[in-house]
Amino acid sequence: MSNTDSSNAAMAGLLYQANAKSTGVTYLLWFFLGALGAHRFYAGKAAGGIVQLVLFLLGWSTIWIFGFGLLFLTPLGIWVLVDAFLIPGWLRQYNTNLVHRVLA
């Protein structure tokens, strides 16, 4: 292996480490800010994160109208719970795609 090849491999490794998504960070975001969709934004699922954020805001802003907000918060809670099981697959896919981008 030439010096250029080894420096390119080292650079690719650094790029991967700098941009890879962490499962631990994602679960911390899910646990503390899950209803706001923070874990989805971090994992690159921004569209779903925006929908979760909107559901959260609508739910809490209308909760005082005879509990109307529960129509938004209940599905959001179920969705966030399901996300806990989807996170590993998202990150595996993201990090695999990152490897292909770095090596290309």
PDB file of N, CA and C in Angstrom:
ATOM      1  N   MET A   1       0.846  -1.172   0.000  1.00  0.00           N
ATOM      2  CA  MET A   1       0.000   0.000   0.000  1.00  0.00           C
ATOM      3  C   MET A   1       0.893   1.237   0.000  1.00  0.00           C
ATOM      4  N   SER A   2       0.630   2.156  -0.889  1.00  0.00           N
ATOM      5  CA  SER A   2       1.462   3.347  -0.975  1.00  0.00           C
ATOM      6  C   SER A   2       1.073   4.347   0.108  1.00  0.00           C
ATOM      7  N   ASN A   3       1.926   5.341   0.249  1.00  0.00           N
ATOM      8  CA  ASN A   3       1.696   6.375   1.252  1.00  0.00           C
ATOM      9  C   ASN A   3       0.404   7.140   0.961  1.00  0.00           C
ATOM     10  N   THR A   4       0.113   7.384  -0.307  1.00  0.00           N
ATOM     11  CA  THR A   4      -1.110   8.096  -0.697  1.00  0.00           C
ATOM     12  C   THR A   4      -2.344   7.281  -0.352  1.00  0.00           C
ATOM     13  N   ASP A   5      -2.285   5.970  -0.608  1.00  0.00           N
ATOM     14  CA  ASP A   5      -3.425   5.105  -0.289  1.00  0.00           C
ATOM     15  C   ASP A   5      -3.702   5.084   1.208  1.00  0.00           C
ATOM     16  N   SER A   6      -2.633   5.011   2.000  1.00  0.00           N
ATOM     17  CA  SER A   6      -2.833   4.965   3.448  1.00  0.00           C
ATOM     18  C   SER A   6      -3.350   6.301   3.975  1.00  0.00           C
ATOM     19  N   SER A   7      -2.906   7.409   3.396  1.00  0.00           N
ATOM     20  CA  SER A   7      -3.420   8.705   3.849  1.00  0.00           C
ATOM     21  C   SER A   7      -4.876   8.890   3.420  1.00  0.00           C
ATOM     22  N   ASN A   8      -5.242   8.373   2.239  1.00  0.00           N
ATOM     23  CA  ASN A   8      -6.642   8.429   1.804  1.00  0.00           C
ATOM     24  C   ASN A   8      -7.525   7.578   2.712  1.00  0.00           C
ATOM     25  N   ALA A   9      -7.033   6.406   3.097  1.00  0.00           N
ATOM     26  CA  ALA A   9      -7.789   5.538   3.996  1.00  0.00           C
ATOM     27  C   ALA A   9      -7.954   6.199   5.362  1.00  0.00           C
ATOM     28  N   ALA A  10      -6.901   6.850   5.835  1.00  0.00           N
ATOM     29  CA  ALA A  10      -6.981   7.545   7.119  1.00  0.00           C
ATOM     30  C   ALA A  10      -7.980   8.695   7.046  1.00  0.00           C
ATOM     31  N   MET A  11      -7.953   9.425   5.937  1.00  0.00           N
ATOM     32  CA  MET A  11      -8.889  10.536   5.756  1.00  0.00           C
ATOM     33  C   MET A  11     -10.329  10.025   5.703  1.00  0.00           C
ATOM     34  N   ALA A  12     -10.543   8.901   5.006  1.00  0.00           N
ATOM     35  CA  ALA A  12     -11.883   8.312   4.925  1.00  0.00           C
ATOM     36  C   ALA A  12     -12.359   7.889   6.313  1.00  0.00           C
ATOM     37  N   GLY A  13     -11.458   7.314   7.096  1.00  0.00           N
ATOM     38  CA  GLY A  13     -11.813   6.913   8.456  1.00  0.00           C
ATOM     39  C   GLY A  13     -12.186   8.101   9.324  1.00  0.00           C
ATOM     40  N   LEU A  14     -11.439   9.190   9.194  1.00  0.00           N
ATOM     41  CA  LEU A  14     -11.752  10.398   9.957  1.00  0.00           C
ATOM     42  C   LEU A  14     -13.088  10.998   9.536  1.00  0.00           C
ATOM     43  N   LEU A  15     -13.341  11.020   8.233  1.00  0.00           N
ATOM     44  CA  LEU A  15     -14.617  11.538   7.734  1.00  0.00           C
ATOM     45  C   LEU A  15     -15.783  10.705   8.252  1.00  0.00           C
ATOM     46  N   TYR A  16     -15.602   9.392   8.254  1.00  0.00           N
ATOM     47  CA  TYR A  16     -16.663   8.515   8.760  1.00  0.00           C
ATOM     48  C   TYR A  16     -16.926   8.785  10.239  1.00  0.00           C
ATOM     49  N   GLN A  17     -15.857   8.833  11.032  1.00  0.00           N
ATOM     50  CA  GLN A  17     -16.019   9.044  12.474  1.00  0.00           C
ATOM     51  C   GLN A  17     -16.661  10.390  12.780  1.00  0.00           C
ATOM     52  N   ALA A  18     -16.330  11.403  11.986  1.00  0.00           N
ATOM     53  CA  ALA A  18     -16.876  12.738  12.227  1.00  0.00           C
ATOM     54  C   ALA A  18     -18.352  12.830  11.874  1.00  0.00           C
ATOM     55  N   ASN A  19     -18.816  12.005  10.941  1.00  0.00           N
ATOM     56  CA  ASN A  19     -20.188  12.127  10.444  1.00  0.00           C
ATOM     57  C   ASN A  19     -21.112  10.978  10.818  1.00  0.00           C
ATOM     58  N   ALA A  20     -20.593   9.919  11.416  1.00  0.00           N
ATOM     59  CA  ALA A  20     -21.427   8.770  11.789  1.00  0.00           C
ATOM     60  C   ALA A  20     -22.387   9.167  12.907  1.00  0.00           C
ATOM     61  N   LYS A  21     -23.562   8.562  12.898  1.00  0.00           N
ATOM     62  CA  LYS A  21     -24.574   8.823  13.917  1.00  0.00           C
ATOM     63  C   LYS A  21     -24.439   7.799  15.039  1.00  0.00           C
ATOM     64  N   SER A  22     -24.580   8.262  16.268  1.00  0.00           N
ATOM     65  CA  SER A  22     -24.423   7.425  17.456  1.00  0.00           C
ATOM     66  C   SER A  22     -25.774   6.916  17.958  1.00  0.00           C
ATOM     67  N   THR A  23     -25.833   5.631  18.254  1.00  0.00           N
ATOM     68  CA  THR A  23     -27.051   5.049  18.807  1.00  0.00           C
ATOM     69  C   THR A  23     -27.345   5.630  20.190  1.00  0.00           C
ATOM     70  N   GLY A  24     -26.314   5.804  20.992  1.00  0.00           N
ATOM     71  CA  GLY A  24     -26.503   6.356  22.334  1.00  0.00           C
ATOM     72  C   GLY A  24     -27.073   7.764  22.313  1.00  0.00           C
ATOM     73  N   VAL A  25     -26.528   8.605  21.457  1.00  0.00           N
ATOM     74  CA  VAL A  25     -27.028   9.980  21.342  1.00  0.00           C
ATOM     75  C   VAL A  25     -28.476   9.973  20.869  1.00  0.00           C
ATOM     76  N   THR A  26     -28.771   9.115  19.904  1.00  0.00           N
ATOM     77  CA  THR A  26     -30.136   9.053  19.377  1.00  0.00           C
ATOM     78  C   THR A  26     -31.121   8.631  20.456  1.00  0.00           C
ATOM     79  N   TYR A  27     -30.761   7.634  21.257  1.00  0.00           N
ATOM     80  CA  TYR A  27     -31.665   7.201  22.322  1.00  0.00           C
ATOM     81  C   TYR A  27     -31.801   8.252  23.426  1.00  0.00           C
ATOM     82  N   LEU A  28     -30.750   9.000  23.699  1.00  0.00           N
ATOM     83  CA  LEU A  28     -30.876  10.097  24.671  1.00  0.00           C
ATOM     84  C   LEU A  28     -31.841  11.163  24.154  1.00  0.00           C
ATOM     85  N   LEU A  29     -31.710  11.510  22.881  1.00  0.00           N
ATOM     86  CA  LEU A  29     -32.639  12.470  22.283  1.00  0.00           C
ATOM     87  C   LEU A  29     -34.063  11.917  22.297  1.00  0.00           C
ATOM     88  N   TRP A  30     -34.204  10.631  21.998  1.00  0.00           N
ATOM     89  CA  TRP A  30     -35.524   9.997  22.010  1.00  0.00           C
ATOM     90  C   TRP A  30     -36.140  10.057  23.406  1.00  0.00           C
ATOM     91  N   PHE A  31     -35.334   9.751  24.417  1.00  0.00           N
ATOM     92  CA  PHE A  31     -35.850   9.693  25.784  1.00  0.00           C
ATOM     93  C   PHE A  31     -36.251  11.074  26.307  1.00  0.00           C
ATOM     94  N   PHE A  32     -35.387  12.070  26.097  1.00  0.00           N
ATOM     95  CA  PHE A  32     -35.634  13.384  26.676  1.00  0.00           C
ATOM     96  C   PHE A  32     -36.447  14.318  25.773  1.00  0.00           C
ATOM     97  N   LEU A  33     -36.300  14.196  24.457  1.00  0.00           N
ATOM     98  CA  LEU A  33     -36.962  15.116  23.528  1.00  0.00           C
ATOM     99  C   LEU A  33     -37.728  14.389  22.433  1.00  0.00           C
ATOM    100  N   GLY A  34     -38.108  13.150  22.704  1.00  0.00           N
ATOM    101  CA  GLY A  34     -38.759  12.330  21.687  1.00  0.00           C
ATOM    102  C   GLY A  34     -40.044  12.912  21.153  1.00  0.00           C
ATOM    103  N   ALA A  35     -40.867  13.486  22.014  1.00  0.00           N
ATOM    104  CA  ALA A  35     -42.144  14.040  21.565  1.00  0.00           C
ATOM    105  C   ALA A  35     -41.949  15.234  20.642  1.00  0.00           C
ATOM    106  N   LEU A  36     -40.787  15.862  20.710  1.00  0.00           N
ATOM    107  CA  LEU A  36     -40.480  16.986  19.827  1.00  0.00           C
ATOM    108  C   LEU A  36     -39.852  16.526  18.515  1.00  0.00           C
ATOM    109  N   GLY A  37     -39.592  15.241  18.389  1.00  0.00           N
ATOM    110  CA  GLY A  37     -39.019  14.699  17.162  1.00  0.00           C
ATOM    111  C   GLY A  37     -37.520  14.887  17.038  1.00  0.00           C
ATOM    112  N   ALA A  38     -36.842  15.234  18.126  1.00  0.00           N
ATOM    113  CA  ALA A  38     -35.405  15.520  18.066  1.00  0.00           C
ATOM    114  C   ALA A  38     -34.600  14.328  17.564  1.00  0.00           C
ATOM    115  N   HIS A  39     -34.977  13.127  17.968  1.00  0.00           N
ATOM    116  CA  HIS A  39     -34.253  11.928  17.542  1.00  0.00           C
ATOM    117  C   HIS A  39     -34.378  11.729  16.035  1.00  0.00           C
ATOM    118  N   ARG A  40     -35.518  12.105  15.470  1.00  0.00           N
ATOM    119  CA  ARG A  40     -35.712  11.969  14.021  1.00  0.00           C
ATOM    120  C   ARG A  40     -34.869  12.994  13.263  1.00  0.00           C
ATOM    121  N   PHE A  41     -34.796  14.221  13.766  1.00  0.00           N
ATOM    122  CA  PHE A  41     -33.948  15.223  13.118  1.00  0.00           C
ATOM    123  C   PHE A  41     -32.497  14.752  13.115  1.00  0.00           C
ATOM    124  N   TYR A  42     -32.028  14.235  14.246  1.00  0.00           N
ATOM    125  CA  TYR A  42     -30.649  13.761  14.356  1.00  0.00           C
ATOM    126  C   TYR A  42     -30.380  12.599  13.407  1.00  0.00           C
ATOM    127  N   ALA A  43     -31.343  11.706  13.261  1.00  0.00           N
ATOM    128  CA  ALA A  43     -31.169  10.511  12.429  1.00  0.00           C
ATOM    129  C   ALA A  43     -31.392  10.788  10.945  1.00  0.00           C
ATOM    130  N   GLY A  44     -31.658  12.033  10.583  1.00  0.00           N
ATOM    131  CA  GLY A  44     -31.846  12.370   9.176  1.00  0.00           C
ATOM    132  C   GLY A  44     -33.257  12.141   8.674  1.00  0.00           C
ATOM    133  N   LYS A  45     -34.205  12.023   9.575  1.00  0.00           N
ATOM    134  CA  LYS A  45     -35.615  11.811   9.216  1.00  0.00           C
ATOM    135  C   LYS A  45     -36.391  13.096   9.530  1.00  0.00           C
ATOM    136  N   ALA A  46     -36.006  14.188   8.874  1.00  0.00           N
ATOM    137  CA  ALA A  46     -36.535  15.512   9.206  1.00  0.00           C
ATOM    138  C   ALA A  46     -38.036  15.635   8.970  1.00  0.00           C
ATOM    139  N   ALA A  47     -38.559  15.037   7.913  1.00  0.00           N
ATOM    140  CA  ALA A  47     -39.995  15.161   7.628  1.00  0.00           C
ATOM    141  C   ALA A  47     -40.822  14.602   8.788  1.00  0.00           C
ATOM    142  N   GLY A  48     -40.451  13.427   9.269  1.00  0.00           N
ATOM    143  CA  GLY A  48     -41.151  12.846  10.413  1.00  0.00           C
ATOM    144  C   GLY A  48     -40.958  13.670  11.673  1.00  0.00           C
ATOM    145  N   GLY A  49     -39.771  14.249  11.824  1.00  0.00           N
ATOM    146  CA  GLY A  49     -39.508  15.106  12.976  1.00  0.00           C
ATOM    147  C   GLY A  49     -40.392  16.340  12.983  1.00  0.00           C
ATOM    148  N   ILE A  50     -40.605  16.915  11.805  1.00  0.00           N
ATOM    149  CA  ILE A  50     -41.476  18.091  11.700  1.00  0.00           C
ATOM    150  C   ILE A  50     -42.910  17.717  12.065  1.00  0.00           C
ATOM    151  N   VAL A  51     -43.384  16.574  11.573  1.00  0.00           N
ATOM    152  CA  VAL A  51     -44.753  16.138  11.884  1.00  0.00           C
ATOM    153  C   VAL A  51     -44.897  15.889  13.384  1.00  0.00           C
ATOM    154  N   GLN A  52     -43.904  15.262  14.003  1.00  0.00           N
ATOM    155  CA  GLN A  52     -43.983  15.017  15.443  1.00  0.00           C
ATOM    156  C   GLN A  52     -43.989  16.330  16.218  1.00  0.00           C
ATOM    157  N   LEU A  53     -43.182  17.276  15.792  1.00  0.00           N
ATOM    158  CA  LEU A  53     -43.147  18.579  16.452  1.00  0.00           C
ATOM    159  C   LEU A  53     -44.493  19.293  16.326  1.00  0.00           C
ATOM    160  N   VAL A  54     -45.093  19.249  15.145  1.00  0.00           N
ATOM    161  CA  VAL A  54     -46.400  19.881  14.933  1.00  0.00           C
ATOM    162  C   VAL A  54     -47.473  19.203  15.789  1.00  0.00           C
ATOM    163  N   LEU A  55     -47.473  17.868  15.834  1.00  0.00           N
ATOM    164  CA  LEU A  55     -48.441  17.156  16.677  1.00  0.00           C
ATOM    165  C   LEU A  55     -48.281  17.543  18.143  1.00  0.00           C
ATOM    166  N   PHE A  56     -47.043  17.656  18.587  1.00  0.00           N
ATOM    167  CA  PHE A  56     -46.771  18.042  19.971  1.00  0.00           C
ATOM    168  C   PHE A  56     -47.327  19.433  20.263  1.00  0.00           C
ATOM    169  N   LEU A  57     -47.024  20.379  19.382  1.00  0.00           N
ATOM    170  CA  LEU A  57     -47.480  21.753  19.592  1.00  0.00           C
ATOM    171  C   LEU A  57     -49.002  21.863  19.518  1.00  0.00           C
ATOM    172  N   LEU A  58     -49.607  21.202  18.540  1.00  0.00           N
ATOM    173  CA  LEU A  58     -51.070  21.208  18.438  1.00  0.00           C
ATOM    174  C   LEU A  58     -51.714  20.556  19.659  1.00  0.00           C
ATOM    175  N   GLY A  59     -51.139  19.451  20.089  1.00  0.00           N
ATOM    176  CA  GLY A  59     -51.693  18.735  21.234  1.00  0.00           C
ATOM    177  C   GLY A  59     -51.693  19.572  22.495  1.00  0.00           C
ATOM    178  N   TRP A  60     -50.546  20.168  22.812  1.00  0.00           N
ATOM    179  CA  TRP A  60     -50.472  20.929  24.058  1.00  0.00           C
ATOM    180  C   TRP A  60     -51.173  22.276  23.961  1.00  0.00           C
ATOM    181  N   SER A  61     -51.304  22.829  22.761  1.00  0.00           N
ATOM    182  CA  SER A  61     -52.001  24.113  22.649  1.00  0.00           C
ATOM    183  C   SER A  61     -53.520  23.947  22.672  1.00  0.00           C
ATOM    184  N   THR A  62     -54.020  22.728  22.445  1.00  0.00           N
ATOM    185  CA  THR A  62     -55.473  22.510  22.445  1.00  0.00           C
ATOM    186  C   THR A  62     -55.935  21.573  23.564  1.00  0.00           C
ATOM    187  N   ILE A  63     -55.059  21.223  24.474  1.00  0.00           N
ATOM    188  CA  ILE A  63     -55.417  20.291  25.548  1.00  0.00           C
ATOM    189  C   ILE A  63     -56.505  20.879  26.451  1.00  0.00           C
ATOM    190  N   TRP A  64     -56.562  22.170  26.569  1.00  0.00           N
ATOM    191  CA  TRP A  64     -57.526  22.822  27.455  1.00  0.00           C
ATOM    192  C   TRP A  64     -58.943  22.819  26.876  1.00  0.00           C
ATOM    193  N   ILE A  65     -59.104  22.510  25.593  1.00  0.00           N
ATOM    194  CA  ILE A  65     -60.432  22.468  24.969  1.00  0.00           C
ATOM    195  C   ILE A  65     -61.012  21.066  25.172  1.00  0.00           C
ATOM    196  N   PHE A  66     -61.523  20.806  26.351  1.00  0.00           N
ATOM    197  CA  PHE A  66     -62.149  19.517  26.691  1.00  0.00           C
ATOM    198  C   PHE A  66     -61.259  18.326  26.330  1.00  0.00           C
ATOM    199  N   GLY A  67     -59.968  18.494  26.510  1.00  0.00           N
ATOM    200  CA  GLY A  67     -59.052  17.400  26.225  1.00  0.00           C
ATOM    201  C   GLY A  67     -58.846  17.121  24.751  1.00  0.00           C
ATOM    202  N   PHE A  68     -59.225  18.059  23.891  1.00  0.00           N
ATOM    203  CA  PHE A  68     -59.098  17.883  22.443  1.00  0.00           C
ATOM    204  C   PHE A  68     -57.657  17.549  22.038  1.00  0.00           C
ATOM    205  N   GLY A  69     -56.711  18.102  22.762  1.00  0.00           N
ATOM    206  CA  GLY A  69     -55.308  17.870  22.447  1.00  0.00           C
ATOM    207  C   GLY A  69     -54.892  16.415  22.534  1.00  0.00           C
ATOM    208  N   LEU A  70     -55.647  15.626  23.286  1.00  0.00           N
ATOM    209  CA  LEU A  70     -55.320  14.199  23.392  1.00  0.00           C
ATOM    210  C   LEU A  70     -55.454  13.488  22.048  1.00  0.00           C
ATOM    211  N   LEU A  71     -56.265  14.037  21.150  1.00  0.00           N
ATOM    212  CA  LEU A  71     -56.380  13.459  19.806  1.00  0.00           C
ATOM    213  C   LEU A  71     -55.069  13.579  19.030  1.00  0.00           C
ATOM    214  N   PHE A  72     -54.227  14.531  19.423  1.00  0.00           N
ATOM    215  CA  PHE A  72     -52.916  14.690  18.807  1.00  0.00           C
ATOM    216  C   PHE A  72     -51.833  13.980  19.621  1.00  0.00           C
ATOM    217  N   LEU A  73     -51.940  14.074  20.936  1.00  0.00           N
ATOM    218  CA  LEU A  73     -50.879  13.556  21.801  1.00  0.00           C
ATOM    219  C   LEU A  73     -50.870  12.033  21.903  1.00  0.00           C
ATOM    220  N   THR A  74     -52.026  11.401  21.839  1.00  0.00           N
ATOM    221  CA  THR A  74     -52.074   9.938  21.936  1.00  0.00           C
ATOM    222  C   THR A  74     -51.382   9.265  20.751  1.00  0.00           C
ATOM    223  N   PRO A  75     -51.725   9.623  19.505  1.00  0.00           N
ATOM    224  CA  PRO A  75     -50.991   9.015  18.381  1.00  0.00           C
ATOM    225  C   PRO A  75     -49.506   9.360  18.403  1.00  0.00           C
ATOM    226  N   LEU A  76     -49.193  10.574  18.847  1.00  0.00           N
ATOM    227  CA  LEU A  76     -47.785  10.967  18.942  1.00  0.00           C
ATOM    228  C   LEU A  76     -47.047  10.067  19.921  1.00  0.00           C
ATOM    229  N   GLY A  77     -47.645   9.803  21.065  1.00  0.00           N
ATOM    230  CA  GLY A  77     -47.012   8.930  22.054  1.00  0.00           C
ATOM    231  C   GLY A  77     -46.769   7.532  21.522  1.00  0.00           C
ATOM    232  N   ILE A  78     -47.745   6.997  20.809  1.00  0.00           N
ATOM    233  CA  ILE A  78     -47.583   5.665  20.211  1.00  0.00           C
ATOM    234  C   ILE A  78     -46.479   5.690  19.163  1.00  0.00           C
ATOM    235  N   TRP A  79     -46.478   6.735  18.334  1.00  0.00           N
ATOM    236  CA  TRP A  79     -45.473   6.867  17.276  1.00  0.00           C
ATOM    237  C   TRP A  79     -44.065   6.941  17.866  1.00  0.00           C
ATOM    238  N   VAL A  80     -43.901   7.745  18.917  1.00  0.00           N
ATOM    239  CA  VAL A  80     -42.587   7.887  19.547  1.00  0.00           C
ATOM    240  C   VAL A  80     -42.149   6.555  20.162  1.00  0.00           C
ATOM    241  N   LEU A  81     -43.077   5.820  20.735  1.00  0.00           N
ATOM    242  CA  LEU A  81     -42.750   4.506  21.294  1.00  0.00           C
ATOM    243  C   LEU A  81     -42.288   3.544  20.197  1.00  0.00           C
ATOM    244  N   VAL A  82     -42.969   3.527  19.078  1.00  0.00           N
ATOM    245  CA  VAL A  82     -42.579   2.671  17.951  1.00  0.00           C
ATOM    246  C   VAL A  82     -41.196   3.070  17.430  1.00  0.00           C
ATOM    247  N   ASP A  83     -40.914   4.375  17.430  1.00  0.00           N
ATOM    248  CA  ASP A  83     -39.607   4.854  16.969  1.00  0.00           C
ATOM    249  C   ASP A  83     -38.457   4.220  17.740  1.00  0.00           C
ATOM    250  N   ALA A  84     -38.674   3.911  19.011  1.00  0.00           N
ATOM    251  CA  ALA A  84     -37.612   3.307  19.821  1.00  0.00           C
ATOM    252  C   ALA A  84     -37.108   2.010  19.199  1.00  0.00           C
ATOM    253  N   PHE A  85     -37.992   1.291  18.535  1.00  0.00           N
ATOM    254  CA  PHE A  85     -37.606   0.027  17.905  1.00  0.00           C
ATOM    255  C   PHE A  85     -37.045   0.226  16.497  1.00  0.00           C
ATOM    256  N   LEU A  86     -37.307   1.373  15.900  1.00  0.00           N
ATOM    257  CA  LEU A  86     -36.849   1.648  14.536  1.00  0.00           C
ATOM    258  C   LEU A  86     -35.469   2.306  14.487  1.00  0.00           C
ATOM    259  N   ILE A  87     -35.061   2.916  15.571  1.00  0.00           N
ATOM    260  CA  ILE A  87     -33.811   3.680  15.605  1.00  0.00           C
ATOM    261  C   ILE A  87     -32.596   2.871  15.152  1.00  0.00           C
ATOM    262  N   PRO A  88     -32.365   1.655  15.638  1.00  0.00           N
ATOM    263  CA  PRO A  88     -31.167   0.927  15.195  1.00  0.00           C
ATOM    264  C   PRO A  88     -31.108   0.732  13.676  1.00  0.00           C
ATOM    265  N   GLY A  89     -32.223   0.434  13.057  1.00  0.00           N
ATOM    266  CA  GLY A  89     -32.256   0.261  11.606  1.00  0.00           C
ATOM    267  C   GLY A  89     -31.957   1.550  10.864  1.00  0.00           C
ATOM    268  N   TRP A  90     -32.497   2.658  11.345  1.00  0.00           N
ATOM    269  CA  TRP A  90     -32.225   3.951  10.715  1.00  0.00           C
ATOM    270  C   TRP A  90     -30.736   4.253  10.736  1.00  0.00           C
ATOM    271  N   LEU A  91     -30.127   4.064  11.901  1.00  0.00           N
ATOM    272  CA  LEU A  91     -28.715   4.411  12.045  1.00  0.00           C
ATOM    273  C   LEU A  91     -27.823   3.461  11.264  1.00  0.00           C
ATOM    274  N   ARG A  92     -28.186   2.198  11.231  1.00  0.00           N
ATOM    275  CA  ARG A  92     -27.424   1.236  10.434  1.00  0.00           C
ATOM    276  C   ARG A  92     -27.456   1.649   8.964  1.00  0.00           C
ATOM    277  N   GLN A  93     -28.634   2.015   8.474  1.00  0.00           N
ATOM    278  CA  GLN A  93     -28.776   2.445   7.080  1.00  0.00           C
ATOM    279  C   GLN A  93     -28.002   3.743   6.830  1.00  0.00           C
ATOM    280  N   TYR A  94     -28.133   4.709   7.735  1.00  0.00           N
ATOM    281  CA  TYR A  94     -27.433   5.981   7.577  1.00  0.00           C
ATOM    282  C   TYR A  94     -25.924   5.775   7.543  1.00  0.00           C
ATOM    283  N   ASN A  95     -25.405   5.007   8.503  1.00  0.00           N
ATOM    284  CA  ASN A  95     -23.960   4.798   8.586  1.00  0.00           C
ATOM    285  C   ASN A  95     -23.436   3.965   7.425  1.00  0.00           C
ATOM    286  N   THR A  96     -24.226   3.017   6.925  1.00  0.00           N
ATOM    287  CA  THR A  96     -23.823   2.249   5.743  1.00  0.00           C
ATOM    288  C   THR A  96     -23.749   3.153   4.524  1.00  0.00           C
ATOM    289  N   ASN A  97     -24.746   4.012   4.353  1.00  0.00           N
ATOM    290  CA  ASN A  97     -24.712   4.966   3.240  1.00  0.00           C
ATOM    291  C   ASN A  97     -23.538   5.923   3.376  1.00  0.00           C
ATOM    292  N   LEU A  98     -23.205   6.285   4.604  1.00  0.00           N
ATOM    293  CA  LEU A  98     -22.066   7.167   4.847  1.00  0.00           C
ATOM    294  C   LEU A  98     -20.767   6.505   4.404  1.00  0.00           C
ATOM    295  N   VAL A  99     -20.611   5.225   4.690  1.00  0.00           N
ATOM    296  CA  VAL A  99     -19.412   4.496   4.249  1.00  0.00           C
ATOM    297  C   VAL A  99     -19.289   4.569   2.732  1.00  0.00           C
ATOM    298  N   HIS A 100     -20.390   4.344   2.032  1.00  0.00           N
ATOM    299  CA  HIS A 100     -20.358   4.379   0.567  1.00  0.00           C
ATOM    300  C   HIS A 100     -20.026   5.776   0.052  1.00  0.00           C
ATOM    301  N   ARG A 101     -20.547   6.816   0.716  1.00  0.00           N
ATOM    302  CA  ARG A 101     -20.243   8.191   0.289  1.00  0.00           C
ATOM    303  C   ARG A 101     -18.784   8.533   0.548  1.00  0.00           C
ATOM    304  N   VAL A 102     -18.256   8.106   1.689  1.00  0.00           N
ATOM    305  CA  VAL A 102     -16.868   8.425   2.042  1.00  0.00           C
ATOM    306  C   VAL A 102     -15.898   7.708   1.112  1.00  0.00           C
ATOM    307  N   LEU A 103     -16.216   6.471   0.766  1.00  0.00           N
ATOM    308  CA  LEU A 103     -15.306   5.693  -0.079  1.00  0.00           C
ATOM    309  C   LEU A 103     -15.438   6.024  -1.561  1.00  0.00           C
ATOM    310  N   ALA A 104     -16.486   6.725  -1.939  1.00  0.00           N
ATOM    311  CA  ALA A 104     -16.697   7.047  -3.361  1.00  0.00           C
ATOM    312  C   ALA A 104     -15.770   8.140  -3.833  1.00  0.00           C
TER     313      ALA A 104
END
